Each structure stands twice: as structure tokens, then as C-alpha cells.
Short mmCIF file of C-alpha atoms in Angstrom, two decimals:
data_model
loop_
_atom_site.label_atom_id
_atom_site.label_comp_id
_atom_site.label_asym_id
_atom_site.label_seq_id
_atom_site.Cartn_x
_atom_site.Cartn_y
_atom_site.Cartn_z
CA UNK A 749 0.00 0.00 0.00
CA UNK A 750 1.29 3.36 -1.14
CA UNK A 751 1.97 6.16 1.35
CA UNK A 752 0.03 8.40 0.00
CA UNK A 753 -3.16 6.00 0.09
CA UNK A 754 -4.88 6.22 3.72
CA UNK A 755 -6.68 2.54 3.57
CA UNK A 756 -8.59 1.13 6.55
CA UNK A 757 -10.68 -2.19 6.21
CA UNK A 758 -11.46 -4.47 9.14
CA UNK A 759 -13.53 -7.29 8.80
CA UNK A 760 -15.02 -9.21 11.88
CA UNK A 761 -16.46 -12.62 11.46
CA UNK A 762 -17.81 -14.11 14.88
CA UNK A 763 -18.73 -17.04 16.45
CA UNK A 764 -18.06 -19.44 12.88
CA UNK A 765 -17.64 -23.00 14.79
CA UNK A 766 -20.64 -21.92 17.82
CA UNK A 767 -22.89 -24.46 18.71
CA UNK A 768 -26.29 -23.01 17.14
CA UNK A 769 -28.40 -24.58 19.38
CA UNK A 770 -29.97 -22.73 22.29
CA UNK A 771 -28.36 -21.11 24.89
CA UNK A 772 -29.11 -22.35 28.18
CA UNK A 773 -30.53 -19.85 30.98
CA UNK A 774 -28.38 -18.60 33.07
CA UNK A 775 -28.87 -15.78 36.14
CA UNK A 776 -24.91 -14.50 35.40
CA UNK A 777 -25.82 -13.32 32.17
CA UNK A 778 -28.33 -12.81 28.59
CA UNK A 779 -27.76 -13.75 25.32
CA UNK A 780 -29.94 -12.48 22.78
CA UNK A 781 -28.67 -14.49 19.71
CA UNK A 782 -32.47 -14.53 18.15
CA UNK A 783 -32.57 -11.25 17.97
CA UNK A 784 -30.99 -8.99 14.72
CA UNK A 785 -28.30 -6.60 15.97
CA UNK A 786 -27.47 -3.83 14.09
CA UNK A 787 -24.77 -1.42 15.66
CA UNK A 788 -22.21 1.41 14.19
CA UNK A 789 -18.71 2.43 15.94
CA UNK A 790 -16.82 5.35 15.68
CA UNK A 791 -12.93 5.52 17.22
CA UNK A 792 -10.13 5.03 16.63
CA UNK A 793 -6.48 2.86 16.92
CA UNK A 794 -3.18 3.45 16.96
CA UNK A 795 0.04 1.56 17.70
CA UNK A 796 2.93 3.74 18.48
CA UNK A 797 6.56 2.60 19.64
CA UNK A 798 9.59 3.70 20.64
CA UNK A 799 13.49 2.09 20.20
CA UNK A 800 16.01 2.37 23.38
CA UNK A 801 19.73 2.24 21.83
CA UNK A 802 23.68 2.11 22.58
CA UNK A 803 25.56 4.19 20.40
CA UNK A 804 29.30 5.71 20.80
CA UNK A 805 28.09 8.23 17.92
CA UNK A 806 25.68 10.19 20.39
CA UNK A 807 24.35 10.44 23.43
CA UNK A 808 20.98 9.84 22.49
CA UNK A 809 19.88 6.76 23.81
CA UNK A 810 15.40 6.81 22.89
CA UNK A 811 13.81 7.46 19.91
CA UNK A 812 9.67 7.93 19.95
CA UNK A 813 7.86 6.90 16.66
CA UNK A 814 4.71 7.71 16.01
CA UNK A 815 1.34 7.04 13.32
CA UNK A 816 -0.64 9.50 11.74
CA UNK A 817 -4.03 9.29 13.81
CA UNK A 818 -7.18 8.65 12.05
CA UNK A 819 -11.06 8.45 12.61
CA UNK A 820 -12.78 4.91 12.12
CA UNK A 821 -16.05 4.51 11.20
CA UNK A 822 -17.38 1.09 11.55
CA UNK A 823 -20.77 -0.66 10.58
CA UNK A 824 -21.86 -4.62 11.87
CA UNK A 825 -24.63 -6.80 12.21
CA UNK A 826 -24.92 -10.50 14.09
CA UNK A 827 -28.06 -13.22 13.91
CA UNK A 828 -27.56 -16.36 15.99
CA UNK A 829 -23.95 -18.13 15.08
CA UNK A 830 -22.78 -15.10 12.40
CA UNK A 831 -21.59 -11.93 12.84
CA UNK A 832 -19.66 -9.70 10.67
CA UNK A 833 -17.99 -5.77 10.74
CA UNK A 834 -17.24 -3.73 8.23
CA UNK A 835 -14.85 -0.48 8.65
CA UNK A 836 -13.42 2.52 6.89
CA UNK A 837 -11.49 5.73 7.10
CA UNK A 838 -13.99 8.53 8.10
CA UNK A 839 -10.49 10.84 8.01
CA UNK A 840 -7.82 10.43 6.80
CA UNK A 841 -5.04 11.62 9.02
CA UNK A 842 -5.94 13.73 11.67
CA UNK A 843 -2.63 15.62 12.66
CA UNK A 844 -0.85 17.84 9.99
CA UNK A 845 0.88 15.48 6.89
CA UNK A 846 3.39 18.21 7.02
CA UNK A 847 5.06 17.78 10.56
CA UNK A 848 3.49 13.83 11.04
CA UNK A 849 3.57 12.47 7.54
CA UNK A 850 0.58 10.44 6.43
CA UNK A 851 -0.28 6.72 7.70
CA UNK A 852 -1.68 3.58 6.07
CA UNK A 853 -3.82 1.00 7.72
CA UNK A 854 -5.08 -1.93 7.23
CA UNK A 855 -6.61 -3.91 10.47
CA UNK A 856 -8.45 -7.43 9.64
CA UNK A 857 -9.89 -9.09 12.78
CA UNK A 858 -12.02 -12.52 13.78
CA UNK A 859 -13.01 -13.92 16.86
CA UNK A 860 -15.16 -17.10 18.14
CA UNK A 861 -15.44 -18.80 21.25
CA UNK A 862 -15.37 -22.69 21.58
CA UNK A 863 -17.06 -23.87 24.94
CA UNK A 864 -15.14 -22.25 27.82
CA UNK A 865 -12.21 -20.58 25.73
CA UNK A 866 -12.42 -17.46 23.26
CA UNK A 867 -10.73 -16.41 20.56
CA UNK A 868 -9.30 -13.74 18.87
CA UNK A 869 -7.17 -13.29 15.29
CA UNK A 870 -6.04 -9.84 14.38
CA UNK A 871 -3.46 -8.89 11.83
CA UNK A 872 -2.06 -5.21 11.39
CA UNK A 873 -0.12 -3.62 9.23
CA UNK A 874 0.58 0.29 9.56
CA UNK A 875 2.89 2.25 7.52
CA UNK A 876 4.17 5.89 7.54
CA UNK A 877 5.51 7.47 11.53
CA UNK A 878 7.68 10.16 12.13
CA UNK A 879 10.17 10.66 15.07
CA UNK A 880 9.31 13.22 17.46
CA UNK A 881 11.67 16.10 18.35
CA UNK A 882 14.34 14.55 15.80
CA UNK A 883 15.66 18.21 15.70
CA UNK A 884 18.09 17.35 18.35
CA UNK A 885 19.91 15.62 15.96
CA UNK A 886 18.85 16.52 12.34
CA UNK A 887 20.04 19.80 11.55
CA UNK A 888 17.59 20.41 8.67
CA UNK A 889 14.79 20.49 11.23
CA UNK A 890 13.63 23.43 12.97
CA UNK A 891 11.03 25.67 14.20
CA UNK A 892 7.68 24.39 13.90
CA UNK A 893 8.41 21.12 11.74
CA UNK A 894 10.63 18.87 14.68
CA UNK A 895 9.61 15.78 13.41
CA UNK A 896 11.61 13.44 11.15
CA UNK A 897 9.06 11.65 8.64
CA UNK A 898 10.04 8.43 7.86
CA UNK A 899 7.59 7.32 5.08
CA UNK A 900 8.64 4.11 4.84
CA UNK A 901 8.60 2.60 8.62
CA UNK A 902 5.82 0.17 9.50
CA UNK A 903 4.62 -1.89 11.99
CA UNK A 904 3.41 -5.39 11.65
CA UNK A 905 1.70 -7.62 14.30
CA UNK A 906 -0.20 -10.64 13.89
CA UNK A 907 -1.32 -12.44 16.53
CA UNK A 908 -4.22 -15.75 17.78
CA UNK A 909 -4.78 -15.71 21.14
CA UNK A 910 -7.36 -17.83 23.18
CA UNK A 911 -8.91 -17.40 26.67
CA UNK A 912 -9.87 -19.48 29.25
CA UNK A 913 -12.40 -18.53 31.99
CA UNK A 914 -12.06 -20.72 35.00
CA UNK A 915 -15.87 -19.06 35.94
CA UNK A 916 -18.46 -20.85 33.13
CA UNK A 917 -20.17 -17.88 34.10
CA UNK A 918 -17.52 -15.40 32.84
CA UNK A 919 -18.32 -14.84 28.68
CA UNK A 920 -17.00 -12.52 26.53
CA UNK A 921 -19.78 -12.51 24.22
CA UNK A 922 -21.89 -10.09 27.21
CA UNK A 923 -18.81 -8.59 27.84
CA UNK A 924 -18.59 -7.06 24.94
CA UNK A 925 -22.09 -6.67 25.19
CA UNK A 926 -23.17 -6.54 21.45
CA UNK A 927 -25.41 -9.60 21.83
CA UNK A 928 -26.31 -9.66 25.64
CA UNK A 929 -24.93 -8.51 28.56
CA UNK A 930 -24.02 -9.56 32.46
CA UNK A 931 -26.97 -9.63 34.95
CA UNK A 932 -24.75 -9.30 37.93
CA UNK A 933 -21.34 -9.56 39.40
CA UNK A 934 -18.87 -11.92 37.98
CA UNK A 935 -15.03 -12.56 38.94
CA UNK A 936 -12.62 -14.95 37.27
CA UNK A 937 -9.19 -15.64 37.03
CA UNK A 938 -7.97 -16.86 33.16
CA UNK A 939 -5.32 -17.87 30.59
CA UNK A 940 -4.18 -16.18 27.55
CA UNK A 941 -3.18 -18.11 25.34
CA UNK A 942 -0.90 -16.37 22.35
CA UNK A 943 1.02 -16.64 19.72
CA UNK A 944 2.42 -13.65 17.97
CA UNK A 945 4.34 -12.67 14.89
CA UNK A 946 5.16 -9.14 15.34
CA UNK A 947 8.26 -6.18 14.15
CA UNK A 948 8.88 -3.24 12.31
CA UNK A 949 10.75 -2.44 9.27
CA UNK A 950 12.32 0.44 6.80
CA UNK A 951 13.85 0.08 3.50
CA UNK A 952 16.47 2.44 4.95
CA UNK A 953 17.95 1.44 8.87
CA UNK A 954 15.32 1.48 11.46
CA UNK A 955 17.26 4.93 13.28
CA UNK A 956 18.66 7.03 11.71
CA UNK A 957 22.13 7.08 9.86
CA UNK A 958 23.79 9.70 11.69
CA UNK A 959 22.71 7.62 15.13
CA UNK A 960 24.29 4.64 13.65
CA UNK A 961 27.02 2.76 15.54
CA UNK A 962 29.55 0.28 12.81
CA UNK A 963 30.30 -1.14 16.95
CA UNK A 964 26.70 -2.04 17.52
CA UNK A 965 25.45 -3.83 14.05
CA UNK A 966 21.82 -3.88 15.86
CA UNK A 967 21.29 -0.01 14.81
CA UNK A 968 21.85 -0.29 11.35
CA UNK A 969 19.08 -2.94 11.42
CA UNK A 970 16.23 -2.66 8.76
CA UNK A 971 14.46 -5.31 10.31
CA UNK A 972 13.56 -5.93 13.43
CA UNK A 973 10.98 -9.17 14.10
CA UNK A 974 9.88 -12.01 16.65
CA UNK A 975 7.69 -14.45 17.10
CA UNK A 976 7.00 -15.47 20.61
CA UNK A 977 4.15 -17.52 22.48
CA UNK A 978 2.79 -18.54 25.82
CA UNK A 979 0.25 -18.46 28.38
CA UNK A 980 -0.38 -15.08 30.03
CA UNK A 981 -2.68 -15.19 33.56
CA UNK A 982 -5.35 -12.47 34.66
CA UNK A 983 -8.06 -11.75 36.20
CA UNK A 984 -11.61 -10.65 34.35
CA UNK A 985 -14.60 -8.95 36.55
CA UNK A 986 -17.88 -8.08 35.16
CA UNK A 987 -20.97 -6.17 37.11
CA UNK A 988 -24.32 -4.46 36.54
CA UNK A 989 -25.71 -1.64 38.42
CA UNK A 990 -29.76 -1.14 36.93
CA UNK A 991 -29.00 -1.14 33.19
CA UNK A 992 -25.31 0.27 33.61
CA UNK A 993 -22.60 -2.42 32.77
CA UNK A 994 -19.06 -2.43 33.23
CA UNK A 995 -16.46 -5.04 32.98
CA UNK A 996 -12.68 -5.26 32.35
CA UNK A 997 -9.78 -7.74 32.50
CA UNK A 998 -5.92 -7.29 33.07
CA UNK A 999 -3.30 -9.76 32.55
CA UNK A 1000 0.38 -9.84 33.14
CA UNK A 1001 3.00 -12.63 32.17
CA UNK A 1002 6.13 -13.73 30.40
CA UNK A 1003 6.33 -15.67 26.99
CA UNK A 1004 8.78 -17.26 24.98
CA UNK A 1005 10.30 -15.13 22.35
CA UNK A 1006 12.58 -16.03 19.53
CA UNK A 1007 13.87 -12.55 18.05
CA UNK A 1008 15.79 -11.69 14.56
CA UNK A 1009 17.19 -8.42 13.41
CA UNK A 1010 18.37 -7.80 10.17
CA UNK A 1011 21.58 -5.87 8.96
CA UNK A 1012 23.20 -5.64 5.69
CA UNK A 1013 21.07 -8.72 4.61
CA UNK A 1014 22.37 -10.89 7.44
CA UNK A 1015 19.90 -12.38 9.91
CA UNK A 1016 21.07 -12.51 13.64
CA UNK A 1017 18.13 -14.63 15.94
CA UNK A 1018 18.54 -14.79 19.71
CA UNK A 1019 16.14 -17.10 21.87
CA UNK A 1020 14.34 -15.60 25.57
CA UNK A 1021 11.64 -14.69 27.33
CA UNK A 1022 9.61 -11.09 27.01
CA UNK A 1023 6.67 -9.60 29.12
CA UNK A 1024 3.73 -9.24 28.07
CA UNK A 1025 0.54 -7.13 29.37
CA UNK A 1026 -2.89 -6.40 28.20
CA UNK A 1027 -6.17 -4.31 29.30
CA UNK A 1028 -9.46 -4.11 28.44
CA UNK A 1029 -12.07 -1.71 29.69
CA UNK A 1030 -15.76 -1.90 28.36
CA UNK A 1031 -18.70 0.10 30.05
CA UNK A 1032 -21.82 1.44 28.79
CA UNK A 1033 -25.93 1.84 29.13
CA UNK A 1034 -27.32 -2.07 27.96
CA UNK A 1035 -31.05 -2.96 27.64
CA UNK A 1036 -32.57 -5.65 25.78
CA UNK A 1037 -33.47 -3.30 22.75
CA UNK A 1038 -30.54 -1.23 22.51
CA UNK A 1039 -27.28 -0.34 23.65
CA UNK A 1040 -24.32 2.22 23.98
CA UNK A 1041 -20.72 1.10 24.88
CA UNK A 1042 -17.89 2.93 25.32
CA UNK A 1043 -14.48 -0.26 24.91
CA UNK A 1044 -10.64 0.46 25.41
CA UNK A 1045 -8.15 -1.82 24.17
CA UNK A 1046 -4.41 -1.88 25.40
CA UNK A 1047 -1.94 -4.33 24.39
CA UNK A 1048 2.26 -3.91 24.70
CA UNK A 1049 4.50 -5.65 22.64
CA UNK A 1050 7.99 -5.76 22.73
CA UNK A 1051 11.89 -7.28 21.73
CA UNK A 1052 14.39 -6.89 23.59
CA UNK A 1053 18.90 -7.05 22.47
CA UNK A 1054 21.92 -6.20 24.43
CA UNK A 1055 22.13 -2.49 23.88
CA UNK A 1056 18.74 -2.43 21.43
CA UNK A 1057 15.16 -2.47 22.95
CA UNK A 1058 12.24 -2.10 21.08
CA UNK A 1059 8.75 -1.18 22.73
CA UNK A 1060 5.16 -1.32 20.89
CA UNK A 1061 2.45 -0.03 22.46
CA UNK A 1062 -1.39 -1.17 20.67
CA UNK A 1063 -4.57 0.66 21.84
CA UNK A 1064 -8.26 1.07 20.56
CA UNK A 1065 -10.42 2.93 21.53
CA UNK A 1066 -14.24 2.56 20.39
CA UNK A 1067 -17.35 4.32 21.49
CA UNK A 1068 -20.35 1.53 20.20
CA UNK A 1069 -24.32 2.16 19.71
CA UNK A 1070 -26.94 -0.64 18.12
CA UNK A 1071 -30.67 -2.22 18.44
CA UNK A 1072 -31.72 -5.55 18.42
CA UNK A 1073 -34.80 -6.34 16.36
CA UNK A 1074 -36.92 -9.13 15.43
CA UNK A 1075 -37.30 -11.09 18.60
CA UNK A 1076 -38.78 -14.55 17.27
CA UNK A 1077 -38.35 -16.18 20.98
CA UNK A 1078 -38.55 -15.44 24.72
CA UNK A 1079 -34.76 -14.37 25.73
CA UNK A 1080 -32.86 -15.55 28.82
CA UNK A 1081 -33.96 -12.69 30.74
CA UNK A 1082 -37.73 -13.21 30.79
CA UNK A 1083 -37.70 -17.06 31.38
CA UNK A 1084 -36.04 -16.53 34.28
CA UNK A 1085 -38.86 -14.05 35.27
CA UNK A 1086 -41.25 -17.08 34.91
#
């Protein structure tokens, strides 16, 4: 994808291998899978990072990279076992091309749960960041314009992970709370499962030439990649106050990681462990006919050399309004009542 091309589809398929019989009744929650839901999004996601270097050419030791924001539209729908998401670019880039550059995107997405475990596939690609305040050590920058704009730099993460709830209770389908919602308080602990391909790249090195060390081969890398995997604990809690619902879940834990950089075409891989951390917020006003949720998504990602870090920081965030129509059966929520 050109730089000059602002692209943003994502495309959410849900719930493809669910069991389409009924769901059973349960107090800790509702489904309402026989209902239409129609909803629209509007936010927005970003994934910023920053490289922590050795070099005897400087004493600059951090550079911060960062996207081009822009606005995200989004339109869905879900019936039963299917459930799909369409997005696009409502703008294009948000802060000035001139001092940030411009940024491409492309975000694909699908996610299904499988008896007590949920999952979730995303791929990203972005392209086009600048370096803040690279005045400091590019002398052609001044004044207003402090940022370097590296056209070319992009960020790639791709990534399956799976959760298990210990609490059968604990669902991420009301969670989310697009097709039901939680009728009271819920705590688990859980696993996340993951496996990640993830890095960044430039057709020129990764920081710039003048930062460059011949002594350190790591900063004259134009490559910089890992894939890693593991099983990441945490804790999810869910509650309901009248028809306000709020629910989030934080996790913490190391993985396996086997890293590469590349320099002057010559691959260097290294094998250890890297932390990993995640957060989720959702909250918003649920009732059986409609519904208006505000979600937050933060995930870190990171690779780690002697005298070369690498830090990648993911986060949505997504305010979320919809209806349910055509109720051909009694939900959840009123058998209980009987």
C-alpha cells in the first residue's frame, strides 16, 4: 500500500464454529442471539513505539515513533452463530501530513469462542511514523516542523490468542455486550493463550544514519521481528448496576520469544523470554433493545537485544451504539422471570 493511500478495512467474522443450538438460561448473564443486531462504531487505533539504543556516535539513547491518527467509522450486524464488521477511514489523518507524515492501515480481525475458551485473530499492518523532536539531531529540522518523517517505517503484528475462563459464568460474548450482557457480578481468574508474529521495518535502517554505531550492528538494522508464544494469567470482573454495565480484565506474564534483526542482509536470531501485558475496559448503558458502549483496548508488545530495545504499544479505543430487532423467541432474561 502506497503512502500516500490512507486505507482502513477491518472485517469481523464471529462465532463461525458456535454451537447453534440454544443457549441455556443462566442468572450471570443474557444472550440475545435470536434477535438482529445492528450497531455502528466510531474511534479510533493506533500503535505507536519507541526504540532504546547504545551508540558511541551520540548520546541519544530513545527514539519515539509515532502514526498519523485517524477516525474509524465502523458498521456490523450478528443473527444467531454469524456476525460480521465492516470499517473505513472517516479521516484520513488527523494531525498535519506536514510535521506527522501520512499513515496507512489496514486492520483485519475474527473472533469465536469454543465452549469455555475465546478467541481472537487480528493482523495489522501500519505504515508511515515520524520521530518526534528529531531536531536534536537533524540539523535540517527546525522551528515548527521537529519531526523526522520516515515514510517508509511500519509496523506489523499478527497475533491468535485464546482465553480461558475458570468461571463458566464469565463470557466474553456479554462482555462485549453486542449480543447480551451480564446480569450481575462476575469474577474470574484466566489464561491467555498467544502466539504472535510481530516487528517493524524500513527500507532504509530502522534509526537514523547519523545515530548509527559500525560497533553495535543492531542499529543499522532494517528489520527488526519475533515471534514469541505462551500463556499469560489475569483476572476478568464483570458487574451491573440497573441497566449500567461495566467489565474489564488485566493480565500480566512472560512468553517465549525467539527474536531476529536484520543488517546488511544478514539475519542474527537470539532465543528468551519477554513480558507481556494487556487491558481491556468496556462500560456502557445495555437494555434488551438497545445499547451504547464505550471499549478500550491496550496491548504492549515488545523485543528486547543487548544495547537495542524495542517497545510497541497497541490501543483502541471505540465508542459503540446498536438495536436488536426481530425477537422470534422469549430471551434468557424473561424465562427466568417465569
Amino acid at each position: 500500500m502506497r503512502n500516500n493511500i490512507t486505507f482502513f478495512f477491518c472485517c469481523v467474522i464471529t462465532s463461525l464454529f458456535c454451537q447453534k443450538k440454544a443457549e441455556p438460561i443462566n442468572d450471570a448473564y443474557t444472550l440475545f442471539k435470536d434477535k438482529i443486531v445492528l450497531y455502528s462504531d466510531l474511534g479510533f487505533s493506533t500503535s505507536p513505539y519507541s526504540i532504546h539504543f547504545k551508540s558511541s556516535n551520540t548520546t541519544i539513547d530513545k527514539l519515539k515513533y509515532r502514526n498519523n491518527l485517524g477516525v474509524v467509522m465502523g458498521f456490523g450486524g450478528s443473527y444467531k452463530w454469524f456476525a460480521v464488521r465492516l470499517a473505513f477511514a472517516l479521516t484520513r489523518n488527523l494531525k498535519p501530513v506536514s510535521k506527522f507524515g501520512e499513515t496507512s492501515y489496514i486492520d483485519l480481525g475474527l473472533d469465536f469462542p469454543i465452549k469455555k475458551m475465546y478467541f481472537e485473530f487480528d493482523f495489522r499492518n501500519y505504515k508511515g511514523y515520524s520521530i518526534k523532536n528529531a531536531d536534536i539531531f537533524n540539523p535540517n529540522l527546525g522551528g515548527d516542523n521537529t519531526n523526522e518523517i520516515r515514510a517508509n517505517a511500519n509496523t506489523l503484528s499478527i497475533a491468535l490468542n485464546g482465553w480461558y475462563f475458570h468461571n463458566k459464568d464469565f463470557k466474553m460474548q456479554p462482555m462485549k455486550g453486542k449480543v447480551g450482557h451480564f446480569n450481575r457480578q462476575v469474577i474470574t481468574w484466566y489464561l491467555k493463550n498467544t502466539i504472535n508474529v510481530q516487528g517493524i521495518g524500513d527500507v532504509e535502517s530502522i534509526i537514523p544514519i547519523e545515530l548509527t554505531d559500525s560497533l553495535n550492528s543492531k542499529t543499522k538494522s532494517t528489520t527488526i521481528s519475533a515471534f514469541d508464544f505462551g500463556s499469560i494469567p489475569g483476572i476478568g470482573y464483570a458487574n451491573r448496576y440497573k441497566n449500567w454495565q461495566y467489565a474489564g480484565m488485566f493480565g500480566f506474564g512472560p512468553v517465549i520469544q525467539s527474536k531476529f534483526y536484520i543488517e546488511n542482509e544478514n539475519t542474527r536470531g537470539f532465543l528468551g523470554l519477554a513480558p507481556r501485558y494487556d487491558l481491556r475496559l468496556i462500560a456502557g448503558y445495555n437494555v434488551p433493545k438497545w445499547f451504547v458502549m464505550i471499549s478500550t483496548e491496550f496491548d504492549n508488545k515488545s523485543i528486547l537485544f543487548n544495547d537495542l530495545k524495542y517497545r510497541n504499544y497497541n490501543y483502541t479505543v471505540r465508542l459503540l451504539a446498536g438495536i436488536r430487532l426481530n425477537k422470534k423467541e422469549k430471551s434468557n432474561e424473561k424465562k427466568r422471570k417465569k
